[in-house]
CSV table of C-alpha atoms in Angstrom, one decimal:
chain,number,residue,atom,x,y,z
A,546,MET,CA,24.5,-24.0,228.4
A,547,GLY,CA,27.9,-23.5,230.6
A,548,TYR,CA,30.3,-24.7,233.3
A,549,VAL,CA,32.5,-22.7,235.4
A,550,THR,CA,36.2,-23.7,235.0
A,551,TRP,CA,37.6,-21.1,236.8
A,552,ARG,CA,36.6,-18.2,239.1
A,553,ASP,CA,38.7,-15.2,240.8
A,554,THR,CA,37.8,-11.5,241.3
A,555,GLN,CA,35.0,-10.5,240.0
A,556,THR,CA,35.9,-13.0,237.7
A,557,ALA,CA,34.9,-16.1,236.0
A,558,VAL,CA,35.9,-18.3,233.2
A,559,VAL,CA,33.3,-20.2,231.5
A,560,GLU,CA,33.0,-23.7,229.5
A,561,THR,CA,30.3,-23.4,226.8
A,562,ASP,CA,28.5,-24.4,223.5
A,563,SER,CA,26.7,-21.8,223.4
A,564,PRO,CA,28.5,-18.1,224.0
A,565,GLU,CA,25.8,-16.1,222.4
A,566,ALA,CA,23.6,-16.7,225.4
A,567,GLY,CA,26.2,-14.4,227.2
A,568,SER,CA,23.4,-11.5,226.2
A,569,ARG,CA,21.0,-12.6,228.2
A,570,LEU,CA,23.2,-12.3,231.3
A,571,ALA,CA,22.0,-9.8,234.6
A,572,TYR,CA,24.5,-10.2,237.2
A,573,THR,CA,27.3,-9.5,234.5
A,574,HIS,CA,29.1,-6.4,232.8
A,575,ILE,CA,31.6,-8.1,229.9
A,576,VAL,CA,31.5,-11.3,228.1
A,577,MET,CA,34.7,-12.1,226.4
A,578,GLU,CA,35.8,-14.2,224.0
A,579,TRP,CA,38.9,-15.9,226.5
A,580,LEU,CA,41.6,-15.4,224.0
A,581,GLY,CA,44.5,-16.6,227.2
A,582,GLU,CA,45.6,-15.9,230.6
A,583,CYS,CA,48.6,-15.7,232.2
A,584,GLU,CA,50.5,-14.6,235.5
A,585,PRO,CA,49.9,-10.8,236.0
A,586,GLU,CA,53.4,-9.2,235.5
A,587,TYR,CA,53.8,-7.0,232.1
A,588,ALA,CA,56.6,-9.3,230.4
A,589,GLU,CA,54.1,-12.1,230.9
A,590,ILE,CA,51.0,-9.9,229.7
A,591,LYS,CA,53.1,-8.8,226.5
A,592,GLU,CA,54.2,-12.2,225.6
A,593,LEU,CA,50.7,-13.5,225.8
A,594,VAL,CA,49.0,-10.4,223.6
A,595,GLN,CA,51.9,-11.2,221.5
A,596,SER,CA,51.2,-14.8,221.1
A,597,CYS,CA,47.9,-14.4,219.7
A,598,HIS,CA,48.8,-12.6,216.5
A,599,ILE,CA,45.9,-10.3,216.1
A,600,SER,CA,45.2,-8.8,212.9
A,601,THR,CA,42.4,-7.2,212.0
A,602,GLU,CA,40.8,-5.4,209.7
A,603,LYS,CA,37.8,-3.3,211.7
A,604,THR,CA,39.1,-0.7,213.8
A,605,TYR,CA,40.1,-2.0,217.5
A,606,ALA,CA,40.5,-0.7,220.8
A,607,ALA,CA,42.2,-2.0,223.9
A,608,ARG,CA,40.3,-1.7,227.4
A,609,VAL,CA,42.1,-2.9,231.1
A,610,LYS,CA,40.3,-3.2,233.6
A,611,LYS,CA,42.6,-3.9,237.0
A,612,MET,CA,40.7,-5.7,239.5
A,613,GLN,CA,40.8,-4.2,243.8
A,614,ASP,CA,43.1,-6.9,244.4
A,615,ALA,CA,45.3,-6.5,241.3
A,616,ASP,CA,49.0,-5.3,242.4
A,617,ILE,CA,50.6,-5.1,239.1
A,618,PRO,CA,52.4,-1.3,239.1
A,619,GLU,CA,51.6,-0.4,235.5
A,620,SER,CA,48.4,1.5,235.5
A,621,GLN,CA,45.5,1.3,233.6
A,622,LEU,CA,47.0,3.4,230.5
A,623,GLU,CA,50.4,1.7,230.4
A,624,LEU,CA,49.1,-2.0,229.7
A,625,GLU,CA,46.4,-0.5,227.2
A,626,ARG,CA,49.1,1.3,225.1
A,627,MET,CA,51.1,-1.9,225.5
A,628,VAL,CA,48.2,-4.6,224.1
A,629,GLY,CA,46.7,-1.8,221.6
A,630,SER,CA,50.3,-2.2,220.3
A,631,CYS,CA,50.4,-5.7,219.5
A,632,VAL,CA,47.4,-5.4,217.9
A,633,GLN,CA,47.5,-5.1,213.3
A,634,GLY,CA,44.8,-2.9,212.7
A,635,THR,CA,43.1,0.9,212.8
A,636,VAL,CA,42.8,2.4,216.2
A,637,SER,CA,39.6,3.8,217.6
A,638,LEU,CA,39.4,4.5,221.1
A,639,HIS,CA,35.3,6.0,221.0
A,640,ASP,CA,33.6,4.3,218.5
A,641,PRO,CA,35.5,0.8,218.2
A,642,GLU,CA,34.4,-2.2,215.7
A,643,GLU,CA,35.8,-4.0,218.1
A,644,ILE,CA,37.3,-4.7,221.5
A,645,TYR,CA,40.1,-6.5,223.1
A,646,ARG,CA,40.1,-6.5,226.9
A,647,LEU,CA,42.6,-7.2,229.7
A,648,ILE,CA,41.4,-8.2,233.1
A,649,VAL,CA,43.9,-8.0,236.1
A,650,THR,CA,43.5,-9.9,239.2
A,651,ALA,CA,46.0,-10.4,242.0
A,652,ARG,CA,46.5,-14.4,240.8
A,653,ARG,CA,45.7,-14.2,237.4
A,654,CYS,CA,45.7,-11.9,234.3
A,655,TYR,CA,42.9,-12.7,231.7
A,656,PHE,CA,43.0,-11.7,227.9
A,657,GLY,CA,40.3,-11.6,225.7
A,658,LYS,CA,37.6,-10.3,222.8
A,659,VAL,CA,34.5,-8.6,223.7
A,660,LEU,CA,31.6,-10.2,222.7
A,661,TYR,CA,29.3,-8.4,225.1
A,662,SER,CA,28.5,-5.3,226.9
A,663,ILE,CA,25.8,-5.9,229.2
A,664,ASP,CA,23.6,-3.4,229.3
A,665,ARG,CA,22.7,-2.9,233.1
A,666,GLY,CA,20.6,0.4,232.7
A,667,SER,CA,18.1,-1.6,230.9
A,668,PHE,CA,17.0,-3.4,234.0
A,669,GLY,CA,16.8,-0.1,235.7
A,670,TYR,CA,14.6,1.0,232.7
A,671,ARG,CA,12.3,-1.7,233.4
A,672,ASN,CA,11.6,-1.4,237.1
A,673,PRO,CA,8.1,-2.2,238.2
A,674,MET,CA,6.9,1.5,238.8
A,675,ARG,CA,7.3,1.9,234.6
A,676,ARG,CA,4.7,-1.2,234.4
A,677,ALA,CA,1.3,-0.3,233.4
A,678,PHE,CA,0.4,-2.2,236.6
A,679,PHE,CA,2.1,-1.6,239.8
A,680,HIS,CA,2.4,-3.6,243.2
A,681,PRO,CA,4.0,-3.0,246.0
A,682,GLY,CA,6.9,-5.6,247.2
A,683,VAL,CA,7.6,-7.0,244.0
A,684,MET,CA,10.6,-8.7,242.7
A,685,MET,CA,13.1,-6.2,240.4
A,686,PRO,CA,13.7,-7.1,236.8
A,687,ILE,CA,17.7,-8.1,237.3
A,688,LEU,CA,17.1,-10.8,239.6
A,689,ALA,CA,14.0,-12.0,237.9
A,690,ARG,CA,16.6,-12.4,235.1
A,691,GLY,CA,19.0,-14.2,236.9
A,692,LEU,CA,16.3,-16.5,238.1
A,693,VAL,CA,15.0,-17.2,234.3
A,694,ASN,CA,18.8,-18.1,234.0
A,695,LEU,CA,19.3,-20.3,236.3
A,696,ALA,CA,16.5,-22.0,235.6
A,697,MET,CA,18.8,-23.3,232.1
A,698,VAL,CA,15.5,-21.8,229.9
A,699,ARG,CA,15.9,-21.8,226.0
A,700,ASP,CA,15.0,-20.2,222.9
A,701,GLY,CA,10.9,-22.1,223.1
A,702,ASP,CA,10.6,-23.3,226.0
A,703,LEU,CA,7.5,-23.8,228.7
A,704,LEU,CA,8.8,-21.2,231.4
A,705,TYR,CA,5.8,-21.5,233.8
A,706,ASP,CA,5.3,-19.2,237.1
A,707,PRO,CA,2.3,-20.9,239.4
A,708,PHE,CA,2.8,-17.3,241.3
A,709,CYS,CA,2.8,-15.2,238.3
A,710,GLY,CA,1.4,-12.2,240.3
A,711,THR,CA,2.4,-8.8,238.1
A,712,GLY,CA,4.2,-10.7,235.7
A,713,GLY,CA,8.2,-9.9,236.5
A,714,VAL,CA,9.4,-13.5,235.9
A,715,LEU,CA,7.7,-14.3,233.0
A,716,LEU,CA,8.3,-10.6,231.1
A,717,GLU,CA,12.3,-11.7,231.5
A,718,GLY,CA,11.5,-15.3,230.3
A,719,GLU,CA,9.6,-13.8,227.1
A,720,MET,CA,12.7,-11.4,226.4
A,721,ILE,CA,15.4,-14.2,226.2
A,722,GLY,CA,12.8,-15.9,223.6
A,723,ALA,CA,10.7,-18.7,226.1
A,724,LYS,CA,7.1,-19.5,225.8
A,725,VAL,CA,5.5,-18.0,229.1
A,726,LEU,CA,2.8,-19.1,231.6
A,727,GLY,CA,1.3,-17.9,234.5
A,728,SER,CA,-1.3,-18.2,236.7
A,729,ASP,CA,-2.6,-16.5,240.2
A,730,MET,CA,-5.5,-17.3,242.7
A,731,ASP,CA,-5.3,-13.2,242.9
A,732,ARG,CA,-7.5,-12.2,240.1
A,733,THR,CA,-6.3,-8.5,240.7
A,734,MET,CA,-2.9,-9.4,240.5
A,735,LEU,CA,-4.2,-11.6,237.4
A,736,ARG,CA,-5.5,-8.7,235.3
A,737,GLY,CA,-2.8,-6.8,236.5
A,738,CYS,CA,0.0,-9.2,234.7
A,739,ARG,CA,-2.1,-9.0,231.7
A,740,GLU,CA,-2.1,-5.2,231.3
A,741,ASN,CA,1.9,-6.0,231.9
A,742,LEU,CA,1.9,-8.7,229.4
A,743,PRO,CA,-1.0,-8.7,227.4
A,744,SER,CA,1.1,-11.9,225.1
A,745,ALA,CA,1.4,-14.4,227.8
A,746,GLN,CA,-0.9,-17.3,228.3
A,747,LEU,CA,-2.1,-16.5,232.2
A,748,PHE,CA,-5.5,-18.5,233.7
A,749,GLN,CA,-6.5,-18.7,237.4
A,750,ALA,CA,-5.2,-21.3,239.4
A,751,ASP,CA,-5.5,-22.9,242.9
A,752,ALA,CA,-1.0,-23.8,242.8
A,753,THR,CA,-2.2,-26.5,244.8
A,754,VAL,CA,-4.5,-28.4,242.2
A,755,LEU,CA,-3.2,-27.3,239.0
A,756,PRO,CA,-4.6,-28.2,235.4
A,757,ILE,CA,-1.6,-28.5,233.8
A,758,GLY,CA,-0.6,-32.4,232.9
A,759,ASN,CA,2.2,-34.4,233.8
A,760,ASP,CA,6.0,-33.5,232.8
A,761,ALA,CA,4.7,-30.8,230.3
A,762,ILE,CA,6.9,-28.0,231.4
A,763,ASP,CA,10.2,-27.2,230.9
A,764,ALA,CA,11.2,-24.9,234.0
A,765,VAL,CA,9.3,-23.4,236.4
A,766,VAL,CA,10.4,-20.1,238.0
A,767,THR,CA,8.4,-18.8,241.0
A,768,ASP,CA,8.5,-16.6,244.4
A,769,LEU,CA,6.7,-18.7,246.8
A,770,PRO,CA,3.6,-16.2,248.8
A,771,TYR,CA,4.6,-15.3,252.4
A,772,GLY,CA,2.6,-13.0,254.8
A,773,GLN,CA,-0.7,-12.1,255.7
A,774,SER,CA,-2.1,-10.3,252.8
A,775,VAL,CA,-1.5,-12.7,250.1
A,776,CYS,CA,-4.6,-15.1,248.5
A,777,ILE,CA,-4.5,-18.3,249.1
A,778,MET,CA,-6.9,-21.3,248.6
A,779,ALA,CA,-4.8,-24.3,251.2
A,780,GLU,CA,-5.8,-24.2,254.7
A,781,SER,CA,-1.9,-23.0,256.1
A,782,MET,CA,1.0,-21.6,254.6
A,783,GLU,CA,2.8,-25.0,255.0
A,784,HIS,CA,0.4,-26.9,253.2
A,785,LEU,CA,0.4,-24.4,250.4
A,786,TYR,CA,4.7,-25.2,249.8
A,787,SER,CA,3.7,-28.6,250.2
A,788,ARG,CA,1.3,-29.2,247.8
A,789,SER,CA,2.5,-26.2,245.3
A,790,LEU,CA,5.9,-28.5,245.3
A,791,THR,CA,4.4,-32.1,244.9
A,792,GLU,CA,2.5,-30.1,241.9
A,793,ILE,CA,5.6,-28.5,240.2
A,794,ARG,CA,7.9,-31.5,240.7
A,795,ARG,CA,4.5,-33.6,238.3
A,796,ILE,CA,4.2,-30.7,235.7
A,797,LEU,CA,7.6,-30.7,235.4
A,798,LYS,CA,9.7,-32.6,232.7
A,799,PRO,CA,12.2,-34.7,233.6
A,800,GLY,CA,15.5,-33.6,233.6
A,801,GLY,CA,14.0,-29.5,234.1
A,802,ARG,CA,14.9,-27.6,236.6
A,803,ALA,CA,12.4,-25.4,239.4
A,804,ILE,CA,13.8,-22.0,240.4
A,805,VAL,CA,12.2,-21.5,244.1
A,806,VAL,CA,12.6,-18.6,246.0
A,807,THR,CA,10.6,-18.0,249.3
A,808,HIS,CA,11.7,-16.4,252.8
A,809,VAL,CA,11.7,-19.2,255.3
A,810,ASP,CA,13.4,-22.3,255.0
A,811,ILE,CA,12.2,-25.2,252.4
A,812,ASP,CA,15.6,-26.9,252.1
A,813,THR,CA,14.5,-30.5,254.1
A,814,LEU,CA,10.9,-29.9,252.5
A,815,ALA,CA,12.3,-29.0,248.6
A,816,ALA,CA,14.9,-32.3,249.4
A,817,GLU,CA,11.2,-34.8,249.8
A,818,TYR,CA,10.2,-34.1,246.0
A,819,PHE,CA,13.5,-32.5,244.2
A,820,THR,CA,17.3,-33.0,243.6
A,821,ILE,CA,18.3,-29.8,245.4
A,822,ILE,CA,21.5,-28.3,242.8
A,823,ALA,CA,22.3,-25.0,244.7
A,824,SER,CA,20.5,-23.1,247.7
A,825,TYR,CA,21.6,-19.3,247.8
A,826,ARG,CA,20.6,-16.5,250.4
A,827,GLN,CA,19.6,-13.1,249.0
A,828,ARG,CA,19.5,-10.2,252.0
A,829,VAL,CA,16.8,-8.0,251.3
A,830,HIS,CA,16.9,-5.9,254.3
A,831,LYS,CA,17.5,-6.9,258.4
A,832,SER,CA,14.0,-8.4,258.9
A,833,LEU,CA,14.0,-10.2,255.5
A,834,THR,CA,16.1,-12.9,253.5
A,835,ARG,CA,15.2,-14.3,249.9
A,836,ARG,CA,16.1,-18.4,249.8
A,837,ILE,CA,16.9,-19.2,246.7
A,838,LEU,CA,16.5,-23.2,245.7
A,839,VAL,CA,17.9,-24.3,242.4
A,840,LEU,CA,15.9,-27.8,241.7
A,841,SER,CA,15.7,-30.8,239.7
């Protein structure tokens, strides 16, 4: 979907052939069409904006974000006025149809046209406690969306969660246009998942022996169970992890991705079945750290 070509303070420049996918991001505030970049100096910035020769029939506003490491002496307001003066059109500060945005860091200045403003509040609104069925310890929506995005799921793809629980991953997958499929060994969780997501295809299954054909699934996103209270059929957690990874490998289409969340280190085990594309850690609290593996 896209490749990061440059990283800066709270900023990433991405080359993509599907900019519309930016609307589904989770850990992002603003997605812009890149118009140019320059040194973070007033004269350089003004020359950059002027060189874009922007003229619009829509109302517009100029916005500037100075990151915490930016040391440019001009204020945000001064920079916004300068950018605004370089655009031909009608200014609307309160309800603009277009927004031209400047991001200033210590190293660079990035200029672009805003494509999407991500409503981060919507993830809070979908807090699991608001759902028809709630169970403590479930994954929060913003993380579930981030994992689905890591799986590079496209509209119409079949997304499967073999430990679907209350359905958080499936809900986020459905919201971006995926066809979702889920299973779990815990009947209570499955009933709850059906309450939360009536449109999903759900079934009870042992993740170590899945009733799914080879190369049938476009992407898998799952949070492997842990602790003593979870419902499993395997003889041990180690056996569960090993056999479920074997099954995920079998059902995943060639080139597809599996995003696996654990609370223990299974890198060596995962490497027996997959290529590990990336590995991340997310601290939950003092005694718990999530490990996120991107597998292919």
